[in-house]
Tab-separated table of C-alpha atoms (C1' of nucleotides) in Angstrom:
chain	number	residue	atom	x	y	z
A	1	MET	CA	-50.104	-50.145	-32.615
A	2	PRO	CA	-50.288	-47.319	-30.446
A	3	SER	CA	-52.703	-44.626	-31.994
A	4	ILE	CA	-51.361	-41.270	-32.692
A	5	THR	CA	-52.322	-39.890	-29.731
A	6	VAL	CA	-51.077	-42.520	-27.603
A	7	GLU	CA	-47.787	-42.306	-29.266
A	8	ASN	CA	-47.523	-38.663	-28.215
A	9	TYR	CA	-48.649	-39.299	-24.832
A	10	LEU	CA	-45.744	-42.042	-24.647
A	11	LYS	CA	-43.539	-39.605	-25.910
A	12	ARG	CA	-44.338	-36.395	-23.290
A	13	ILE	CA	-44.515	-39.014	-20.133
A	14	PHE	CA	-41.109	-39.980	-21.535
A	15	LEU	CA	-39.409	-36.724	-21.923
A	16	GLU	CA	-41.116	-35.174	-18.556
A	17	GLN	CA	-39.892	-38.494	-16.821
A	18	GLN	CA	-36.305	-37.545	-18.118
A	19	GLU	CA	-36.678	-33.821	-17.169
A	20	SER	CA	-37.485	-34.752	-13.543
A	21	GLY	CA	-34.372	-37.520	-13.384
A	22	GLY	CA	-36.645	-40.428	-13.644
A	23	GLU	CA	-39.089	-39.284	-11.167
A	24	ILE	CA	-42.731	-40.656	-11.448
A	25	VAL	CA	-45.032	-37.882	-13.698
A	26	SER	CA	-48.066	-36.393	-12.328
A	27	MET	CA	-51.299	-36.180	-13.658
A	28	GLY	CA	-51.329	-32.247	-13.621
A	29	ARG	CA	-48.054	-32.510	-15.579
A	30	VAL	CA	-48.720	-35.169	-18.237
A	31	ALA	CA	-52.159	-32.828	-18.469
A	32	GLN	CA	-50.050	-29.550	-18.933
A	33	ALA	CA	-47.666	-31.253	-21.577
A	34	MET	CA	-50.248	-32.490	-23.454
A	35	GLY	CA	-52.492	-29.667	-23.473
A	36	VAL	CA	-55.642	-31.388	-21.897
A	37	VAL	CA	-57.764	-31.036	-19.194
A	38	PRO	CA	-56.533	-33.259	-16.015
A	39	GLY	CA	-59.433	-35.546	-16.169
A	40	THR	CA	-58.620	-36.712	-19.896
A	41	ALA	CA	-54.999	-36.797	-18.391
A	42	THR	CA	-56.379	-39.719	-16.011
A	43	THR	CA	-58.265	-41.599	-18.110
A	44	MET	CA	-55.783	-41.831	-21.159
A	45	VAL	CA	-53.134	-42.931	-18.700
A	46	LYS	CA	-55.181	-45.487	-16.969
A	47	SER	CA	-55.942	-46.759	-20.656
A	48	ILE	CA	-52.016	-46.750	-21.697
A	49	ALA	CA	-51.329	-48.217	-18.240
A	50	GLU	CA	-53.793	-51.302	-19.140
A	51	SER	CA	-52.352	-51.902	-22.456
A	52	GLY	CA	-49.060	-52.427	-20.496
A	53	TRP	CA	-46.989	-49.441	-21.343
A	54	ALA	CA	-46.753	-47.616	-18.167
A	55	HIS	CA	-47.430	-48.297	-14.667
A	56	TYR	CA	-50.434	-45.974	-13.068
A	57	GLU	CA	-50.514	-45.196	-9.465
A	58	ALA	CA	-53.659	-43.450	-8.269
A	59	ARG	CA	-53.184	-40.016	-6.987
A	60	LYS	CA	-49.361	-40.463	-7.574
A	61	GLY	CA	-48.657	-40.303	-11.087
A	62	VAL	CA	-47.295	-42.401	-14.142
A	63	ARG	CA	-44.257	-43.893	-14.832
A	64	LEU	CA	-43.366	-45.792	-18.591
A	65	THR	CA	-43.010	-49.553	-18.406
A	66	GLU	CA	-39.772	-51.364	-20.178
A	67	LYS	CA	-42.148	-51.756	-23.145
A	68	GLY	CA	-43.163	-48.113	-22.625
A	69	ASN	CA	-39.947	-46.877	-22.749
A	70	ARG	CA	-38.795	-48.534	-25.691
A	71	MET	CA	-41.817	-47.439	-27.520
A	72	ALA	CA	-41.237	-43.900	-26.489
A	73	LEU	CA	-37.602	-44.132	-27.565
A	74	ALA	CA	-38.637	-45.528	-30.939
A	75	ILE	CA	-40.988	-42.558	-31.346
A	76	LEU	CA	-38.301	-39.669	-30.309
A	77	ARG	CA	-36.117	-41.284	-32.598
A	78	ARG	CA	-38.528	-40.760	-35.313
A	79	HIS	CA	-38.880	-37.467	-34.558
A	80	ARG	CA	-35.217	-36.453	-34.652
A	81	VAL	CA	-34.418	-38.277	-37.467
A	82	ILE	CA	-36.986	-36.121	-39.153
A	83	GLU	CA	-35.953	-32.871	-37.962
A	84	VAL	CA	-32.297	-34.067	-39.154
A	85	PHE	CA	-33.731	-34.597	-42.736
A	86	LEU	CA	-36.002	-31.651	-42.938
A	87	VAL	CA	-32.653	-29.470	-42.117
A	88	LYS	CA	-30.088	-31.231	-43.898
A	89	ILE	CA	-31.963	-32.509	-46.927
A	90	LEU	CA	-35.100	-30.455	-47.262
A	91	GLY	CA	-32.995	-27.353	-46.148
A	92	PHE	CA	-35.089	-25.641	-43.666
A	93	ASP	CA	-34.138	-23.910	-41.046
A	94	TRP	CA	-33.898	-25.411	-37.797
A	95	THR	CA	-36.227	-22.794	-36.023
A	96	GLU	CA	-39.323	-23.956	-38.109
A	97	ILE	CA	-39.278	-27.651	-38.391
A	98	HIS	CA	-40.721	-28.874	-35.019
A	99	GLU	CA	-44.351	-28.737	-36.058
A	100	ASP	CA	-43.556	-30.906	-39.420
A	101	ALA	CA	-41.545	-33.310	-37.368
A	102	GLU	CA	-44.584	-33.686	-35.119
A	103	ARG	CA	-46.889	-34.733	-37.699
A	104	LEU	CA	-44.394	-36.615	-39.862
A	105	GLU	CA	-43.218	-38.624	-36.895
A	106	HIS	CA	-46.471	-40.842	-36.586
A	107	ALA	CA	-46.544	-41.531	-40.319
A	108	VAL	CA	-43.016	-42.825	-41.155
A	109	SER	CA	-42.638	-46.507	-41.005
A	110	ASP	CA	-39.502	-48.375	-39.908
A	111	ARG	CA	-38.364	-49.096	-43.676
A	112	VAL	CA	-38.811	-45.263	-44.469
A	113	LEU	CA	-37.038	-44.174	-41.327
A	114	LYS	CA	-33.987	-46.430	-42.215
A	115	ARG	CA	-33.874	-44.675	-45.616
A	116	ILE	CA	-34.195	-41.500	-44.269
A	117	ASP	CA	-31.676	-41.757	-41.410
A	118	ASP	CA	-29.105	-43.491	-44.173
A	119	LEU	CA	-29.560	-40.373	-46.109
A	120	CYS	CA	-28.756	-38.162	-43.568
A	121	ASP	CA	-25.501	-40.291	-42.557
A	122	ASN	CA	-26.800	-41.737	-39.573
A	123	PRO	CA	-27.249	-38.639	-37.205
A	124	ASN	CA	-26.756	-38.871	-33.577
A	125	VAL	CA	-28.073	-35.539	-32.407
A	126	ASP	CA	-30.941	-33.294	-34.038
A	127	PRO	CA	-30.539	-30.046	-35.217
A	128	HIS	CA	-31.643	-28.539	-31.628
A	129	GLY	CA	-28.906	-30.675	-30.348
A	130	ASP	CA	-30.970	-33.047	-28.914
A	131	PRO	CA	-29.355	-36.703	-28.631
A	132	ILE	CA	-31.160	-39.338	-31.266
A	133	PRO	CA	-31.840	-42.832	-29.655
A	134	SER	CA	-30.091	-45.444	-31.743
A	135	ALA	CA	-32.278	-48.139	-33.812
A	136	THR	CA	-31.900	-50.381	-31.015
A	137	GLY	CA	-33.087	-48.197	-28.617
A	138	GLU	CA	-29.949	-47.044	-26.944
A	139	PHE	CA	-30.093	-43.483	-25.728
A	140	ARG	CA	-27.084	-41.328	-23.722
A	141	SER	CA	-28.038	-38.337	-22.279
A	142	ARG	CA	-24.685	-36.720	-21.169
A	143	PRO	CA	-24.341	-34.772	-18.049
A	144	GLN	CA	-25.944	-31.369	-18.823
A	145	MET	CA	-26.703	-28.029	-16.703
A	146	THR	CA	-29.271	-25.341	-17.404
A	147	LEU	CA	-27.684	-21.773	-17.576
A	148	PHE	CA	-28.468	-21.512	-13.915
A	149	GLU	CA	-26.220	-24.120	-12.544
A	150	CYS	CA	-23.394	-23.608	-14.546
A	151	PRO	CA	-19.883	-22.027	-14.086
A	152	ILE	CA	-19.623	-18.388	-14.336
A	153	ASP	CA	-17.256	-16.663	-16.852
A	154	GLN	CA	-16.271	-19.946	-18.277
A	155	PRO	CA	-16.299	-20.617	-21.526
A	156	ILE	CA	-19.162	-23.127	-21.982
A	157	ARG	CA	-20.890	-24.649	-25.131
A	158	ILE	CA	-24.422	-24.747	-25.627
A	159	ALA	CA	-26.100	-28.099	-26.036
A	160	ARG	CA	-30.032	-27.914	-26.414
A	161	VAL	CA	-32.628	-25.456	-26.337
A	162	LEU	CA	-35.783	-27.060	-24.683
A	163	LYS	CA	-38.140	-24.191	-25.435
A	164	GLN	CA	-39.883	-25.166	-29.007
A	165	GLU	CA	-42.045	-21.989	-29.579
A	166	PRO	CA	-40.790	-20.660	-32.812
A	167	ASP	CA	-40.423	-17.037	-32.087
A	168	PHE	CA	-38.256	-17.587	-29.328
A	169	LEU	CA	-36.175	-20.149	-31.612
A	170	GLN	CA	-35.911	-17.297	-34.005
A	171	TYR	CA	-34.700	-14.759	-31.812
A	172	ALA	CA	-32.075	-17.577	-30.140
A	173	GLU	CA	-31.256	-17.848	-34.257
A	174	GLU	CA	-30.605	-14.431	-34.490
A	175	LYS	CA	-28.537	-13.790	-31.108
A	176	GLY	CA	-26.232	-17.129	-32.357
A	177	LEU	CA	-28.026	-18.737	-29.275
A	178	VAL	CA	-27.821	-22.016	-30.862
A	179	PRO	CA	-26.573	-25.881	-30.156
A	180	GLY	CA	-23.130	-25.890	-30.049
A	181	ALA	CA	-22.179	-22.264	-29.969
A	182	TRP	CA	-19.851	-21.443	-27.247
A	183	ILE	CA	-20.582	-18.904	-24.696
A	184	ARG	CA	-19.913	-17.302	-21.376
A	185	VAL	CA	-22.178	-16.600	-18.306
A	186	ILE	CA	-21.172	-13.295	-17.116
A	187	GLU	CA	-23.803	-12.542	-14.144
A	188	ARG	CA	-26.531	-14.216	-12.793
A	189	ASN	CA	-28.973	-12.230	-10.600
A	190	PRO	CA	-31.611	-14.360	-8.713
A	191	ILE	CA	-33.171	-11.510	-7.758
A	192	ALA	CA	-33.755	-10.049	-10.926
A	193	ASP	CA	-34.455	-13.561	-12.411
A	194	ALA	CA	-31.774	-12.842	-14.773
A	195	VAL	CA	-29.025	-14.372	-16.706
A	196	THR	CA	-26.484	-12.481	-18.718
A	197	LEU	CA	-24.113	-13.876	-20.810
A	198	HIS	CA	-21.744	-13.230	-23.845
A	199	LEU	CA	-21.947	-14.610	-27.115
A	200	GLN	CA	-19.054	-14.865	-29.464
A	201	ASN	CA	-18.625	-11.777	-31.420
A	202	ARG	CA	-22.222	-11.035	-30.892
A	203	GLY	CA	-22.274	-9.115	-27.831
A	204	GLN	CA	-24.047	-9.931	-24.587
A	205	ILE	CA	-27.805	-10.451	-23.735
A	206	THR	CA	-29.779	-10.950	-20.763
A	207	LEU	CA	-32.362	-13.879	-20.416
A	208	GLY	CA	-35.118	-14.429	-17.920
A	209	GLY	CA	-35.090	-17.104	-15.501
A	210	LYS	CA	-37.885	-18.974	-17.809
A	211	VAL	CA	-35.580	-19.052	-20.697
A	212	ALA	CA	-32.467	-19.469	-19.131
A	213	ALA	CA	-33.943	-22.439	-17.327
A	214	ASP	CA	-34.909	-24.262	-20.855
A	215	ILE	CA	-31.020	-23.646	-22.022
A	216	THR	CA	-28.562	-26.238	-21.248
A	217	VAL	CA	-24.897	-26.444	-21.696
A	218	GLU	CA	-22.187	-29.118	-21.413
B	1	MET	CA	-59.309	-28.697	-42.411
B	2	PRO	CA	-60.472	-32.193	-43.394
B	3	SER	CA	-59.794	-34.975	-41.035
B	4	ILE	CA	-57.405	-37.774	-42.526
B	5	THR	CA	-60.648	-39.817	-43.007
B	6	VAL	CA	-62.133	-37.226	-44.812
B	7	GLU	CA	-59.353	-37.021	-46.862
B	8	ASN	CA	-59.220	-40.275	-48.037
B	9	TYR	CA	-63.228	-40.144	-48.610
B	10	LEU	CA	-62.518	-36.842	-51.178
B	11	LYS	CA	-59.386	-39.099	-52.768
B	12	ARG	CA	-61.581	-42.042	-53.291
B	13	ILE	CA	-64.854	-40.195	-54.415
B	14	PHE	CA	-62.588	-38.266	-57.098
B	15	LEU	CA	-60.988	-41.226	-57.857
B	16	GLU	CA	-63.942	-43.360	-58.700
B	17	GLN	CA	-65.569	-40.273	-60.210
B	18	GLN	CA	-62.323	-40.357	-62.574
B	19	GLU	CA	-62.654	-43.953	-63.349
B	20	SER	CA	-66.485	-43.843	-64.470
B	21	GLY	CA	-66.008	-40.758	-66.700
B	22	GLY	CA	-67.427	-38.189	-64.267
B	23	GLU	CA	-70.638	-40.171	-63.371
B	24	ILE	CA	-72.029	-39.547	-60.154
B	25	VAL	CA	-71.054	-42.143	-57.794
B	26	SER	CA	-73.109	-44.606	-55.744
B	27	MET	CA	-73.035	-45.327	-52.358
B	28	GLY	CA	-72.076	-48.878	-52.619
B	29	ARG	CA	-69.026	-47.954	-54.870
B	30	VAL	CA	-67.886	-45.463	-51.628
B	31	ALA	CA	-68.164	-48.094	-49.194
B	32	GLN	CA	-66.151	-50.647	-51.705
B	33	ALA	CA	-63.588	-48.515	-52.218
B	34	MET	CA	-63.243	-47.020	-48.773
B	35	GLY	CA	-63.529	-50.516	-47.210
B	36	VAL	CA	-66.760	-49.719	-45.105
B	37	VAL	CA	-69.922	-50.741	-44.479
B	38	PRO	CA	-72.413	-49.285	-46.733
B	39	GLY	CA	-74.183	-47.363	-43.804
B	40	THR	CA	-71.099	-45.848	-42.893
B	41	ALA	CA	-70.355	-44.356	-46.306
B	42	THR	CA	-73.951	-42.917	-46.572
B	43	THR	CA	-73.528	-40.993	-42.959
B	44	MET	CA	-69.814	-39.824	-43.994
B	45	VAL	CA	-70.825	-38.532	-47.344
B	46	LYS	CA	-73.581	-36.641	-46.210
B	47	SER	CA	-71.567	-35.008	-43.687
B	48	ILE	CA	-68.829	-34.333	-46.270
B	49	ALA	CA	-71.475	-32.688	-48.257
B	50	GLU	CA	-72.877	-30.436	-45.478
B	51	SER	CA	-69.191	-29.212	-45.353
B	52	GLY	CA	-69.213	-28.171	-48.979
B	53	TRP	CA	-67.122	-31.059	-50.340
B	54	ALA	CA	-69.618	-32.648	-52.398
B	55	HIS	CA	-73.454	-32.938	-53.518
B	56	TYR	CA	-75.125	-35.609	-52.141
B	57	GLU	CA	-78.162	-36.973	-53.948
B	58	ALA	CA	-80.078	-39.423	-51.681
B	59	ARG	CA	-80.196	-43.175	-53.427
B	60	LYS	CA	-78.067	-41.652	-56.398
B	61	GLY	CA	-74.772	-41.049	-55.035
B	62	VAL	CA	-72.412	-38.621	-54.742
B	63	ARG	CA	-70.298	-35.773	-56.792
B	64	LEU	CA	-67.675	-33.444	-55.435
B	65	THR	CA	-68.085	-29.689	-55.684
B	66	GLU	CA	-65.540	-27.626	-57.036
B	67	LYS	CA	-64.085	-27.192	-54.039
B	68	GLY	CA	-64.108	-31.120	-53.208
B	69	ASN	CA	-62.247	-31.360	-56.671
B	70	ARG	CA	-59.553	-28.645	-55.629
B	71	MET	CA	-59.348	-30.468	-52.255
B	72	ALA	CA	-59.038	-34.102	-53.902
B	73	LEU	CA	-56.480	-32.685	-56.102
B	74	ALA	CA	-54.468	-31.480	-53.758
B	75	ILE	CA	-54.522	-34.720	-51.629
B	76	LEU	CA	-53.597	-36.719	-54.703
B	77	ARG	CA	-50.790	-34.384	-55.825
B	78	ARG	CA	-49.397	-34.945	-52.297
B	79	HIS	CA	-49.735	-38.608	-52.475
B	80	ARG	CA	-47.980	-38.863	-55.834
B	81	VAL	CA	-45.265	-36.508	-55.269
B	82	ILE	CA	-44.713	-38.642	-52.153
B	83	GLU	CA	-44.482	-41.607	-54.300
B	84	VAL	CA	-41.551	-40.056	-56.525
B	85	PHE	CA	-39.664	-39.167	-53.431
B	86	LEU	CA	-39.733	-42.688	-52.020
B	87	VAL	CA	-38.492	-44.006	-55.139
B	88	LYS	CA	-36.271	-41.362	-56.540
B	89	ILE	CA	-34.788	-40.201	-53.372
B	90	LEU	CA	-35.048	-43.050	-50.703
B	91	GLY	CA	-34.320	-45.776	-53.457
B	92	PHE	CA	-37.624	-47.988	-52.953
B	93	ASP	CA	-39.245	-50.372	-55.599
B	94	TRP	CA	-42.338	-48.616	-57.181
B	95	THR	CA	-44.153	-51.792	-56.508
B	96	GLU	CA	-43.910	-51.628	-52.543
B	97	ILE	CA	-44.537	-47.620	-51.950
B	98	HIS	CA	-48.358	-47.607	-52.229
B	99	GLU	CA	-48.893	-48.406	-48.274
B	100	ASP	CA	-46.186	-45.926	-47.198
B	101	ALA	CA	-47.605	-42.988	-49.440
B	102	GLU	CA	-50.955	-43.779	-48.275
B	103	ARG	CA	-49.820	-42.700	-44.540
B	104	LEU	CA	-47.419	-39.903	-45.487
B	105	GLU	CA	-49.747	-37.926	-47.597
B	106	HIS	CA	-51.509	-36.840	-44.457
B	107	ALA	CA	-48.566	-35.412	-42.870
B	108	VAL	CA	-46.840	-33.300	-45.074
B	109	SER	CA	-47.682	-29.521	-44.910
B	110	ASP	CA	-47.481	-27.522	-48.078
B	111	ARG	CA	-44.076	-26.166	-46.988
B	112	VAL	CA	-42.684	-29.767	-46.707
B	113	LEU	CA	-44.582	-30.757	-50.001
B	114	LYS	CA	-43.065	-27.709	-51.839
B	115	ARG	CA	-39.229	-28.795	-51.237
B	116	ILE	CA	-39.979	-32.333	-51.792
B	117	ASP	CA	-41.491	-31.489	-55.319
B	118	ASP	CA	-38.048	-29.262	-55.987
B	119	LEU	CA	-35.974	-32.168	-54.628
B	120	CYS	CA	-37.314	-34.770	-57.217
B	121	ASP	CA	-37.146	-31.976	-59.807
B	122	ASN	CA	-40.813	-31.633	-60.197
B	123	PRO	CA	-41.979	-34.508	-61.651
B	124	ASN	CA	-45.284	-34.653	-63.455
B	125	VAL	CA	-45.701	-38.359	-63.108
B	126	ASP	CA	-45.730	-40.859	-60.311
B	127	PRO	CA	-43.817	-43.849	-60.410
B	128	HIS	CA	-47.063	-46.222	-61.623
B	129	GLY	CA	-47.198	-43.496	-64.646
B	130	ASP	CA	-50.222	-41.648	-63.054
B	131	PRO	CA	-50.188	-37.962	-63.665
B	132	ILE	CA	-49.418	-35.674	-60.852
B	133	PRO	CA	-51.833	-32.777	-60.260
B	134	SER	CA	-49.948	-29.444	-60.418
B	135	ALA	CA	-49.733	-27.338	-57.350
B	136	THR	CA	-52.463	-25.069	-58.904
B	137	GLY	CA	-54.623	-27.887	-59.116
B	138	GLU	CA	-54.312	-28.306	-63.141
B	139	PHE	CA	-54.776	-31.626	-63.873
B	140	ARG	CA	-54.518	-33.544	-67.435
B	141	SER	CA	-56.381	-36.875	-66.956
B	142	ARG	CA	-54.139	-39.161	-69.307
B	143	PRO	CA	-56.168	-39.461	-72.855
B	144	GLN	CA	-58.203	-42.869	-73.365
B	145	MET	CA	-58.331	-44.948	-75.943
B	146	THR	CA	-59.711	-48.334	-76.851
B	147	LEU	CA	-58.254	-51.177	-77.622
B	148	PHE	CA	-58.221	-50.517	-81.304
B	149	GLU	CA	-56.180	-47.073	-80.898
B	150	CYS	CA	-53.836	-48.012	-78.360
B	151	PRO	CA	-50.035	-48.371	-78.831
B	152	ILE	CA	-49.007	-52.155	-79.663
B	153	ASP	CA	-46.606	-54.351	-77.395
B	154	GLN	CA	-46.640	-51.251	-74.338
B	155	PRO	CA	-47.864	-52.076	-71.050
B	156	ILE	CA	-50.968	-50.135	-70.712
B	157	ARG	CA	-53.663	-50.051	-68.345
B	158	ILE	CA	-57.415	-50.539	-68.503
B	159	ALA	CA	-59.572	-47.790	-67.949
B	160	ARG	CA	-62.896	-48.594	-68.368
B	161	VAL	CA	-65.112	-51.409	-69.356
B	162	LEU	CA	-68.112	-49.777	-71.439
B	163	LYS	CA	-69.823	-53.177	-71.976
B	164	GLN	CA	-72.549	-53.885	-69.395
B	165	GLU	CA	-73.614	-57.547	-70.171
B	166	PRO	CA	-73.586	-59.600	-67.096
B	167	ASP	CA	-72.041	-62.526	-68.869
B	168	PHE	CA	-69.315	-60.438	-70.583
B	169	LEU	CA	-68.569	-58.782	-67.363
B	170	GLN	CA	-68.467	-62.262	-65.717
B	171	TYR	CA	-66.014	-63.263	-68.145
B	172	ALA	CA	-64.086	-60.099	-68.077
B	173	GLU	CA	-63.828	-60.469	-64.120
B	174	GLU	CA	-62.513	-64.080	-64.661
B	175	LYS	CA	-59.989	-63.272	-67.024
B	176	GLY	CA	-58.699	-60.245	-65.143
B	177	LEU	CA	-59.649	-57.681	-67.658
B	178	VAL	CA	-60.676	-55.060	-65.064
B	179	PRO	CA	-60.197	-51.578	-64.516
B	180	GLY	CA	-56.582	-51.177	-63.251
B	181	ALA	CA	-55.160	-54.034	-64.563
B	182	TRP	CA	-52.389	-53.774	-66.665
B	183	ILE	CA	-52.347	-55.571	-70.268
B	184	ARG	CA	-50.033	-55.596	-73.178
B	185	VAL	CA	-51.846	-55.787	-76.945
B	186	ILE	CA	-49.873	-58.427	-78.668
B	187	GLU	CA	-51.416	-58.378	-82.116
B	188	ARG	CA	-54.520	-56.301	-83.855
B	189	ASN	CA	-55.818	-58.041	-87.013
B	190	PRO	CA	-58.325	-55.894	-88.704
B	191	ILE	CA	-59.376	-58.442	-91.281
B	192	ALA	CA	-59.795	-60.935	-88.592
B	193	ASP	CA	-61.475	-58.402	-86.587
B	194	ALA	CA	-59.525	-59.509	-83.473
B	195	VAL	CA	-57.281	-58.363	-80.935
B	196	THR	CA	-54.727	-60.266	-78.735
B	197	LEU	CA	-53.836	-59.228	-75.720
B	198	HIS	CA	-51.440	-60.109	-72.594
B	199	LEU	CA	-52.458	-60.380	-68.945
B	200	GLN	CA	-50.488	-60.057	-65.934
B	201	ASN	CA	-49.513	-63.696	-65.296
B	202	ARG	CA	-52.860	-64.596	-66.604
B	203	GLY	CA	-51.676	-66.068	-70.101
B	204	GLN	CA	-53.477	-64.399	-73.175
B	205	ILE	CA	-56.611	-63.890	-74.776
B	206	THR	CA	-58.172	-62.705	-77.999
B	207	LEU	CA	-61.308	-60.514	-78.227
B	208	GLY	CA	-63.433	-59.543	-81.259
B	209	GLY	CA	-63.567	-56.214	-82.199
B	210	LYS	CA	-67.576	-55.373	-80.886
B	211	VAL	CA	-66.128	-56.261	-77.404
B	212	ALA	CA	-62.335	-54.482	-78.107
B	213	ALA	CA	-64.221	-51.086	-78.824
B	214	ASP	CA	-65.786	-51.015	-75.718
B	215	ILE	CA	-62.444	-51.117	-73.609
B	216	THR	CA	-60.803	-47.941	-73.009
B	217	VAL	CA	-57.165	-48.001	-71.736
B	218	GLU	CA	-54.574	-45.246	-70.935
C	1	DT	C1'	-56.264	-34.164	15.365
C	2	DG	C1'	-59.120	-31.344	12.279
C	3	DT	C1'	-59.776	-28.663	8.396
C	4	DC	C1'	-58.754	-26.593	4.352
C	5	DT	C1'	-56.945	-26.087	-0.264
C	6	DG	C1'	-55.261	-28.032	-4.331
C	7	DA	C1'	-54.587	-31.730	-7.129
C	8	DT	C1'	-56.828	-35.559	-8.943
C	9	DT	C1'	-60.462	-38.647	-10.169
C	10	DT	C1'	-65.408	-39.292	-11.399
C	11	DT	C1'	-69.469	-38.433	-13.810
C	12	DG	C1'	-72.117	-37.163	-17.572
C	13	DG	C1'	-71.893	-35.494	-21.743
C	14	DT	C1'	-69.848	-34.298	-27.182
C	15	DC	C1'	-68.171	-35.570	-31.686
C	16	DA	C1'	-66.063	-38.484	-35.327
C	17	DA	C1'	-66.037	-42.729	-37.277
C	18	DT	C1'	-67.471	-47.025	-37.666
C	19	DC	C1'	-70.736	-51.557	-37.477
C	20	DA	C1'	-75.074	-55.016	-37.291
C	21	DA	C1'	-79.213	-55.328	-38.532
C	22	DA	C1'	-83.557	-53.856	-39.323
C	23	DA	C1'	-86.393	-50.640	-42.335
C	24	DC	C1'	-87.252	-48.589	-46.586
C	25	DC	C1'	-87.268	-47.548	-51.365
C	26	DC	C1'	-86.919	-48.103	-56.426
C	27	DC	C1'	-87.127	-50.276	-60.447
C	28	DC	C1'	-87.318	-54.906	-63.134
C	29	DG	C1'	-89.487	-58.575	-64.710
C	30	DC	C1'	-93.802	-61.059	-64.776
D	1	DG	C1'	-99.382	-52.863	-61.884
D	2	DC	C1'	-97.791	-55.921	-58.385
D	3	DG	C1'	-93.878	-57.691	-55.864
D	4	DG	C1'	-89.490	-59.151	-55.095
D	5	DG	C1'	-84.826	-58.054	-54.400
D	6	DG	C1'	-80.856	-55.091	-53.953
D	7	DG	C1'	-79.030	-51.151	-52.936
D	8	DT	C1'	-79.799	-47.562	-49.655
D	9	DT	C1'	-80.917	-45.584	-45.529
D	10	DT	C1'	-81.628	-45.684	-40.512
D	11	DT	C1'	-81.218	-46.682	-35.812
D	12	DG	C1'	-78.958	-48.241	-31.986
D	13	DA	C1'	-74.543	-49.178	-30.056
D	14	DT	C1'	-69.407	-48.977	-29.839
D	15	DT	C1'	-64.785	-46.934	-29.290
D	16	DG	C1'	-61.420	-43.278	-28.629
D	17	DA	C1'	-60.276	-38.735	-27.221
D	18	DC	C1'	-61.798	-35.160	-25.171
D	19	DC	C1'	-64.052	-31.293	-21.559
D	20	DA	C1'	-66.669	-29.532	-18.179
D	21	DA	C1'	-67.960	-29.706	-13.678
D	22	DA	C1'	-68.662	-32.045	-9.160
D	23	DA	C1'	-66.909	-35.201	-6.016
D	24	DT	C1'	-62.728	-36.790	-3.736
D	25	DC	C1'	-58.697	-37.529	-1.409
D	26	DA	C1'	-54.247	-36.236	0.797
D	27	DG	C1'	-50.644	-33.356	2.453
D	28	DA	C1'	-50.022	-29.127	5.201
D	29	DC	C1'	-50.872	-26.265	8.533
D	30	DA	C1'	-52.600	-25.074	12.454
DNA sequence: TGTCTGATTTTGGTCAATCAAAACCCCCGC
DNA sequence: GCGGGGGTTTTGATTGACCAAAATCAGACA
């Protein structure tokens, strides 16, 4: 029922909401996430609210309704199942699938998704390590920390790589910085805005704060 | 990069052109095929022509350019490869895949199509028996025969009705003897100058030679 | 408490795709 | 050769998605 554009707004708003622990999401943030000018975000969100997908509070922000949440989860599910399909069945590298999943998620019907899901053995995480909402809309996200918050000098496992830029993912892949990999944070230097970590038999690397904040571990 | 809408126009125009043996396609026909009002077809076709996909002659019709042809073939290829995928890999019935293919064809990138094509063993016909254009744009439209020359007792599809007499067309329409309809030739009797055919759940009829020679099938 | 600044909303405009209905043109039959 | 009629084009309007820039508001800070 929602247009492709609205689907993207719903997904984005949902993810931003998650990111900020359920807080109301500002228009600036929506605009940023959608890559549009703030005025556009305002008008779109207002119309989305009018269709019952979200609550909109002027000069505060937006928060999905129950209905909007369900819809967003369905879209997220499509996206992530497709990502698994692209990697597991079509043999793509997990670093290069985002774009395609982004387009396909708006074109697969429920029946097709069901078959693809079965074909992939009903996965519950995508190739980035992100959890896949169930068909009935359940969505558990285990407590995760960024590389900034996690304990130092302890073996921990990479849960998710939030960054989507292909060249960063490429780099991450090269370094073995992938979901599931075991690492150890050696040093964290807030002044230098740097986090140094040790990767299993791959030596160690130092990341800037911007990147470190986009990698979560569990 | 054509929009989804333009892609559909290109595909439709291409198919209509095929159907009528390369003739110029009237606006009425485009409108009909696209399910829009004639005025819409006119404006869209004009803009398509302006982008170099087609030649448009006012009050005559439209014909694809070389570039438009290539584009149309690429779209047709996507559509048909996806149809094979839906049947062969996902296990759908060939009668229920059109809708989904119609939506997916605008969302698969070249790289994804390539992998899907390989996964399906590079088919060259789709589940309806329609030929799939090659990746390089070659397209062997299936040879057409009259009802006099075609194989007997095999499902074949009506390609063109050459006869133009209104009362015959009326009759043909009534009987479901229209382009695209699936039939089976039951018997051919040269002495009696008659061809008997079976129409999908419309029973069977017998035509004289003069008429039979003016209907082509593939 | 008043002001300033940055985020947000409004306003006015564009582009793509569509429809309804009026205007138009061309060919066919008389 | 003239007039109709049917297909085609135009015109005017709408809807969705967007931008630029002006207007507005709210919270911070003095």
